[in-house]
mmCIF file of C-alpha atoms in Angstrom:
data_model
loop_
_atom_site.group_PDB
_atom_site.id
_atom_site.type_symbol
_atom_site.label_atom_id
_atom_site.label_comp_id
_atom_site.label_asym_id
_atom_site.label_seq_id
_atom_site.Cartn_x
_atom_site.Cartn_y
_atom_site.Cartn_z
ATOM 1 C CA UNK A 21 0.000 0.000 0.000
ATOM 2 C CA UNK A 22 1.150 3.521 -0.815
ATOM 3 C CA UNK A 23 -1.086 6.559 -0.459
ATOM 4 C CA UNK A 24 0.543 10.023 -0.641
ATOM 5 C CA UNK A 25 -1.454 12.314 1.665
ATOM 6 C CA UNK A 26 -2.787 15.532 0.166
ATOM 7 C CA UNK A 27 -5.211 16.553 2.944
ATOM 8 C CA UNK A 28 -5.506 16.040 6.698
ATOM 9 C CA UNK A 29 -8.462 17.028 8.880
ATOM 10 C CA UNK A 30 -10.457 15.998 11.949
ATOM 11 C CA UNK A 31 -14.133 15.001 12.057
ATOM 12 C CA UNK A 32 -16.172 15.145 15.240
ATOM 13 C CA UNK A 33 -16.924 11.616 16.387
ATOM 14 C CA UNK A 34 -14.469 10.029 13.947
ATOM 15 C CA UNK A 35 -11.049 11.542 14.609
ATOM 16 C CA UNK A 36 -8.288 12.037 12.063
ATOM 17 C CA UNK A 37 -9.006 11.632 8.329
ATOM 18 C CA UNK A 38 -6.435 11.711 5.510
ATOM 19 C CA UNK A 39 -7.181 11.838 1.790
ATOM 20 C CA UNK A 40 -5.181 11.013 -1.332
ATOM 21 C CA UNK A 41 -4.999 8.823 -4.420
ATOM 22 C CA UNK A 42 -4.034 5.234 -3.655
ATOM 23 C CA UNK A 43 -0.892 4.660 -5.756
ATOM 24 C CA UNK A 44 -0.611 0.925 -5.169
ATOM 25 C CA UNK A 45 -2.004 -1.950 -3.148
ATOM 26 C CA UNK A 46 -5.409 -2.112 -1.469
ATOM 27 C CA UNK A 47 -6.654 -0.862 1.904
ATOM 28 C CA UNK A 48 -9.162 -2.671 4.122
ATOM 29 C CA UNK A 49 -10.884 -1.892 7.384
ATOM 30 C CA UNK A 50 -8.749 -2.763 10.412
ATOM 31 C CA UNK A 51 -5.499 -2.808 8.368
ATOM 32 C CA UNK A 52 -2.377 -1.689 10.198
ATOM 33 C CA UNK A 53 -0.588 1.096 8.336
ATOM 34 C CA UNK A 54 2.554 3.175 8.770
ATOM 35 C CA UNK A 55 2.954 6.909 8.124
ATOM 36 C CA UNK A 56 6.275 7.962 6.626
ATOM 37 C CA UNK A 57 8.649 9.654 7.196
ATOM 38 C CA UNK A 58 7.592 9.727 10.887
ATOM 39 C CA UNK A 59 7.341 5.900 11.079
ATOM 40 C CA UNK A 60 4.175 6.191 13.164
ATOM 41 C CA UNK A 61 1.690 3.305 13.029
ATOM 42 C CA UNK A 62 -2.092 3.445 12.992
ATOM 43 C CA UNK A 63 -5.208 1.369 12.252
ATOM 44 C CA UNK A 64 -7.716 1.921 9.439
ATOM 45 C CA UNK A 65 -11.010 2.698 11.173
ATOM 46 C CA UNK A 66 -12.995 3.741 8.090
ATOM 47 C CA UNK A 67 -12.711 4.068 4.306
ATOM 48 C CA UNK A 68 -14.553 6.200 1.771
ATOM 49 C CA UNK A 69 -14.267 6.343 -2.016
ATOM 50 C CA UNK A 70 -16.099 9.267 -3.657
ATOM 51 C CA UNK A 71 -18.018 9.941 -0.409
ATOM 52 C CA UNK A 72 -19.263 6.354 -0.161
ATOM 53 C CA UNK A 73 -18.215 4.125 2.748
ATOM 54 C CA UNK A 74 -16.491 0.985 1.445
ATOM 55 C CA UNK A 75 -14.808 -2.103 2.975
ATOM 56 C CA UNK A 76 -11.900 -1.888 0.516
ATOM 57 C CA UNK A 77 -10.080 0.777 -1.546
ATOM 58 C CA UNK A 78 -7.864 -0.230 -4.473
ATOM 59 C CA UNK A 79 -5.050 1.380 -6.449
ATOM 60 C CA UNK A 80 -6.121 4.347 -8.554
ATOM 61 C CA UNK A 81 -9.035 5.385 -6.346
ATOM 62 C CA UNK A 82 -9.401 8.712 -4.558
ATOM 63 C CA UNK A 83 -9.597 7.563 -0.956
ATOM 64 C CA UNK A 84 -10.410 9.018 2.455
ATOM 65 C CA UNK A 85 -8.974 7.038 5.359
ATOM 66 C CA UNK A 86 -10.110 7.443 8.966
ATOM 67 C CA UNK A 87 -6.991 6.490 10.947
ATOM 68 C CA UNK A 88 -6.965 5.572 14.620
ATOM 69 C CA UNK A 89 -3.914 6.044 16.824
ATOM 70 C CA UNK A 90 -2.541 9.301 15.406
ATOM 71 C CA UNK A 91 -2.977 12.958 16.313
ATOM 72 C CA UNK A 92 -3.939 15.534 13.696
ATOM 73 C CA UNK A 93 -0.738 17.477 14.416
ATOM 74 C CA UNK A 94 1.401 14.413 13.582
ATOM 75 C CA UNK A 95 0.353 14.451 9.904
ATOM 76 C CA UNK A 96 0.736 16.828 6.980
ATOM 77 C CA UNK A 97 0.487 16.989 3.197
ATOM 78 C CA UNK A 98 3.419 15.107 1.661
ATOM 79 C CA UNK A 99 3.427 12.304 4.231
ATOM 80 C CA UNK A 100 2.738 8.809 2.872
ATOM 81 C CA UNK A 101 0.490 6.054 4.229
ATOM 82 C CA UNK A 102 2.131 2.660 3.529
ATOM 83 C CA UNK A 103 2.238 -1.009 4.400
ATOM 84 C CA UNK A 104 4.521 -1.215 7.478
ATOM 85 C CA UNK A 105 8.174 -1.958 6.742
ATOM 86 C CA UNK A 106 7.934 -1.941 2.940
ATOM 87 C CA UNK A 107 9.227 1.485 1.865
ATOM 88 C CA UNK A 108 12.535 3.152 2.766
ATOM 89 C CA UNK A 109 12.940 6.774 3.794
ATOM 90 C CA UNK A 110 15.772 8.332 1.789
ATOM 91 C CA UNK A 111 17.685 11.576 1.245
ATOM 92 C CA UNK A 112 19.405 10.473 -1.961
ATOM 93 C CA UNK A 113 18.140 9.071 -5.271
ATOM 94 C CA UNK A 114 19.698 7.830 -8.504
ATOM 95 C CA UNK A 115 17.584 8.967 -11.449
ATOM 96 C CA UNK A 116 17.292 9.539 -15.149
ATOM 97 C CA UNK A 117 16.833 13.252 -15.823
ATOM 98 C CA UNK A 118 15.448 14.874 -18.970
ATOM 99 C CA UNK A 119 15.603 18.651 -19.224
ATOM 100 C CA UNK A 120 12.569 19.958 -21.098
ATOM 101 C CA UNK A 121 13.215 21.287 -24.598
ATOM 102 C CA UNK A 122 11.489 24.528 -23.573
ATOM 103 C CA UNK A 123 13.566 24.954 -20.388
ATOM 104 C CA UNK A 124 14.816 28.567 -20.237
ATOM 105 C CA UNK A 125 18.466 27.659 -19.626
ATOM 106 C CA UNK A 126 20.812 24.699 -19.112
ATOM 107 C CA UNK A 127 20.739 22.837 -15.804
ATOM 108 C CA UNK A 128 24.131 22.957 -14.100
ATOM 109 C CA UNK A 129 25.879 20.564 -11.719
ATOM 110 C CA UNK A 130 24.762 21.263 -8.119
ATOM 111 C CA UNK A 131 21.882 23.537 -9.153
ATOM 112 C CA UNK A 132 19.260 23.814 -6.401
ATOM 113 C CA UNK A 133 15.831 22.543 -7.466
ATOM 114 C CA UNK A 134 12.368 21.634 -6.186
ATOM 115 C CA UNK A 135 11.792 17.869 -6.292
ATOM 116 C CA UNK A 136 8.176 16.721 -6.618
ATOM 117 C CA UNK A 137 6.939 13.183 -6.029
ATOM 118 C CA UNK A 138 3.518 12.107 -4.817
ATOM 119 C CA UNK A 139 2.216 15.141 -2.926
ATOM 120 C CA UNK A 140 5.565 16.346 -1.565
ATOM 121 C CA UNK A 141 7.852 19.178 -2.615
ATOM 122 C CA UNK A 142 11.434 18.855 -1.360
ATOM 123 C CA UNK A 143 14.398 21.135 -1.962
ATOM 124 C CA UNK A 144 17.561 19.486 -3.202
ATOM 125 C CA UNK A 145 20.581 19.661 -5.470
ATOM 126 C CA UNK A 146 21.236 17.922 -8.774
ATOM 127 C CA UNK A 147 24.524 16.019 -9.011
ATOM 128 C CA UNK A 148 25.331 15.468 -12.684
ATOM 129 C CA UNK A 149 27.377 12.284 -12.982
ATOM 130 C CA UNK A 150 28.921 12.635 -16.440
ATOM 131 C CA UNK A 151 28.780 16.324 -17.399
ATOM 132 C CA UNK A 152 28.832 19.844 -15.991
ATOM 133 C CA UNK A 153 25.506 20.963 -17.449
ATOM 134 C CA UNK A 154 22.487 19.595 -19.299
ATOM 135 C CA UNK A 155 21.184 21.398 -22.363
ATOM 136 C CA UNK A 156 17.426 21.741 -23.014
ATOM 137 C CA UNK A 157 16.100 18.510 -24.525
ATOM 138 C CA UNK A 158 18.999 16.361 -23.259
ATOM 139 C CA UNK A 159 18.707 13.292 -20.999
ATOM 140 C CA UNK A 160 21.377 12.225 -18.486
ATOM 141 C CA UNK A 161 21.938 10.178 -15.333
ATOM 142 C CA UNK A 162 21.989 12.141 -12.076
ATOM 143 C CA UNK A 163 21.917 11.795 -8.334
ATOM 144 C CA UNK A 164 19.553 13.964 -6.285
ATOM 145 C CA UNK A 165 20.706 15.080 -2.831
ATOM 146 C CA UNK A 166 17.590 16.108 -0.894
ATOM 147 C CA UNK A 167 17.272 18.466 2.070
ATOM 148 C CA UNK A 168 14.358 16.484 3.556
ATOM 149 C CA UNK A 169 13.423 12.828 3.458
ATOM 150 C CA UNK A 170 11.499 11.333 0.530
ATOM 151 C CA UNK A 171 9.477 8.154 0.070
ATOM 152 C CA UNK A 172 9.838 6.620 -3.388
ATOM 153 C CA UNK A 173 10.192 3.367 -5.279
ATOM 154 C CA UNK A 174 12.187 2.360 -8.375
ATOM 155 C CA UNK A 175 10.390 3.237 -11.640
ATOM 156 C CA UNK A 176 8.476 6.109 -9.983
ATOM 157 C CA UNK A 177 8.310 9.253 -12.079
ATOM 158 C CA UNK A 178 9.165 12.640 -10.620
ATOM 159 C CA UNK A 179 9.158 16.316 -11.613
ATOM 160 C CA UNK A 180 11.789 19.024 -11.071
ATOM 161 C CA UNK A 181 10.950 22.714 -10.846
ATOM 162 C CA UNK A 182 13.488 25.507 -10.723
ATOM 163 C CA UNK A 183 14.260 27.150 -7.403
ATOM 164 C CA UNK A 184 13.498 30.640 -8.733
ATOM 165 C CA UNK A 185 11.469 31.540 -10.684
ATOM 166 C CA UNK A 186 9.305 28.514 -9.920
ATOM 167 C CA UNK A 187 8.592 26.637 -13.158
ATOM 168 C CA UNK A 188 8.695 23.027 -14.342
ATOM 169 C CA UNK A 189 12.036 22.325 -16.014
ATOM 170 C CA UNK A 190 12.691 18.584 -15.934
ATOM 171 C CA UNK A 191 11.536 15.118 -14.976
ATOM 172 C CA UNK A 192 12.571 11.524 -15.095
ATOM 173 C CA UNK A 193 12.449 8.061 -13.556
ATOM 174 C CA UNK A 194 13.862 6.907 -10.218
ATOM 175 C CA UNK A 195 16.369 4.057 -10.575
ATOM 176 C CA UNK A 196 17.607 3.495 -7.002
ATOM 177 C CA UNK A 197 16.149 4.711 -3.709
ATOM 178 C CA UNK A 198 19.102 3.772 -1.475
ATOM 179 C CA UNK A 199 22.225 4.474 -3.532
ATOM 180 C CA UNK A 200 25.753 5.086 -2.367
ATOM 181 C CA UNK A 201 27.151 8.573 -2.882
ATOM 182 C CA UNK A 202 28.757 8.404 -6.317
ATOM 183 C CA UNK A 203 31.977 9.952 -7.518
ATOM 184 C CA UNK A 204 31.458 11.724 -10.821
ATOM 185 C CA UNK A 205 32.666 10.546 -14.227
ATOM 186 C CA UNK A 206 33.047 6.900 -13.239
ATOM 187 C CA UNK A 207 32.369 4.509 -16.114
ATOM 188 C CA UNK A 208 31.247 1.624 -13.865
ATOM 189 C CA UNK A 209 28.647 3.868 -12.167
ATOM 190 C CA UNK A 210 27.189 4.852 -15.540
ATOM 191 C CA UNK A 211 27.170 1.197 -16.648
ATOM 192 C CA UNK A 212 25.265 0.182 -13.527
ATOM 193 C CA UNK A 213 22.737 2.981 -13.945
ATOM 194 C CA UNK A 214 22.203 1.909 -17.556
ATOM 195 C CA UNK A 215 21.448 -1.604 -16.277
ATOM 196 C CA UNK A 216 19.017 -0.259 -13.672
ATOM 197 C CA UNK A 217 17.276 1.661 -16.450
ATOM 198 C CA UNK A 218 17.237 -0.965 -19.214
ATOM 199 C CA UNK A 219 17.928 -4.354 -17.606
ATOM 200 C CA UNK A 220 15.681 -7.216 -16.592
ATOM 201 C CA UNK A 221 14.651 -7.763 -12.963
ATOM 202 C CA UNK A 222 17.501 -10.287 -12.665
ATOM 203 C CA UNK A 223 20.006 -7.764 -14.062
ATOM 204 C CA UNK A 224 18.832 -5.134 -11.566
ATOM 205 C CA UNK A 225 19.084 -7.578 -8.658
ATOM 206 C CA UNK A 226 22.619 -8.497 -9.725
ATOM 207 C CA UNK A 227 23.663 -4.815 -9.601
ATOM 208 C CA UNK A 228 22.328 -4.382 -6.066
ATOM 209 C CA UNK A 229 23.948 -7.603 -4.860
ATOM 210 C CA UNK A 230 27.285 -6.640 -6.424
ATOM 211 C CA UNK A 231 27.199 -3.260 -4.671
ATOM 212 C CA UNK A 232 26.328 -4.880 -1.340
ATOM 213 C CA UNK A 233 29.370 -7.186 -1.659
ATOM 214 C CA UNK A 234 29.824 -9.597 1.271
ATOM 215 C CA UNK A 235 27.465 -7.628 3.535
ATOM 216 C CA UNK A 236 24.603 -9.005 1.453
ATOM 217 C CA UNK A 237 21.075 -7.601 1.442
ATOM 218 C CA UNK A 238 18.087 -8.196 3.733
ATOM 219 C CA UNK A 239 15.390 -10.204 1.936
ATOM 220 C CA UNK A 240 12.906 -7.312 2.340
ATOM 221 C CA UNK A 241 15.304 -4.940 0.518
#
């Protein structure tokens, strides 16, 4: 389950309600859920889809969730309701990045940007891994260093807006949600990112296992 929260409010007699579009999974009454990035847990007390009470909400539906066990002040837009223990909280992402053809200027290494995913907006910097700037219309690999935590999954799409003036300039696909900090202009890093972008599930798994070396990976990861 993953539901990015876009609204939080309280209802007399019910308690805290959050709304959003269910990205994945299905929610049922009495399910245990986790709110990220706080890692607070709660129980689903009620569900509504288009103002109708339902026993289940499925991916793609606009959903209101009455959660029990959380205070209104503990939640805000940009938080994410998830299945406990299934999504990491991260400050760094490996991504593909395409600068829009109509972008007003090139995007430079370490430019500050606004990163948008789900319902969150997070400030961060773009680390260009094989060049010093991206020209309008070009696509590259990059690493995003974020100033606040993000909740994402591989193959998610994201949007970048410029710091000032605020306008949409780029977007792309997330390749790795828990990467190491890369050194720039390293051929093996670019080869691995190409595999994460184009490879099969087995190819992708092999990259992550190779990077973990003898420490291995937890099965959940």
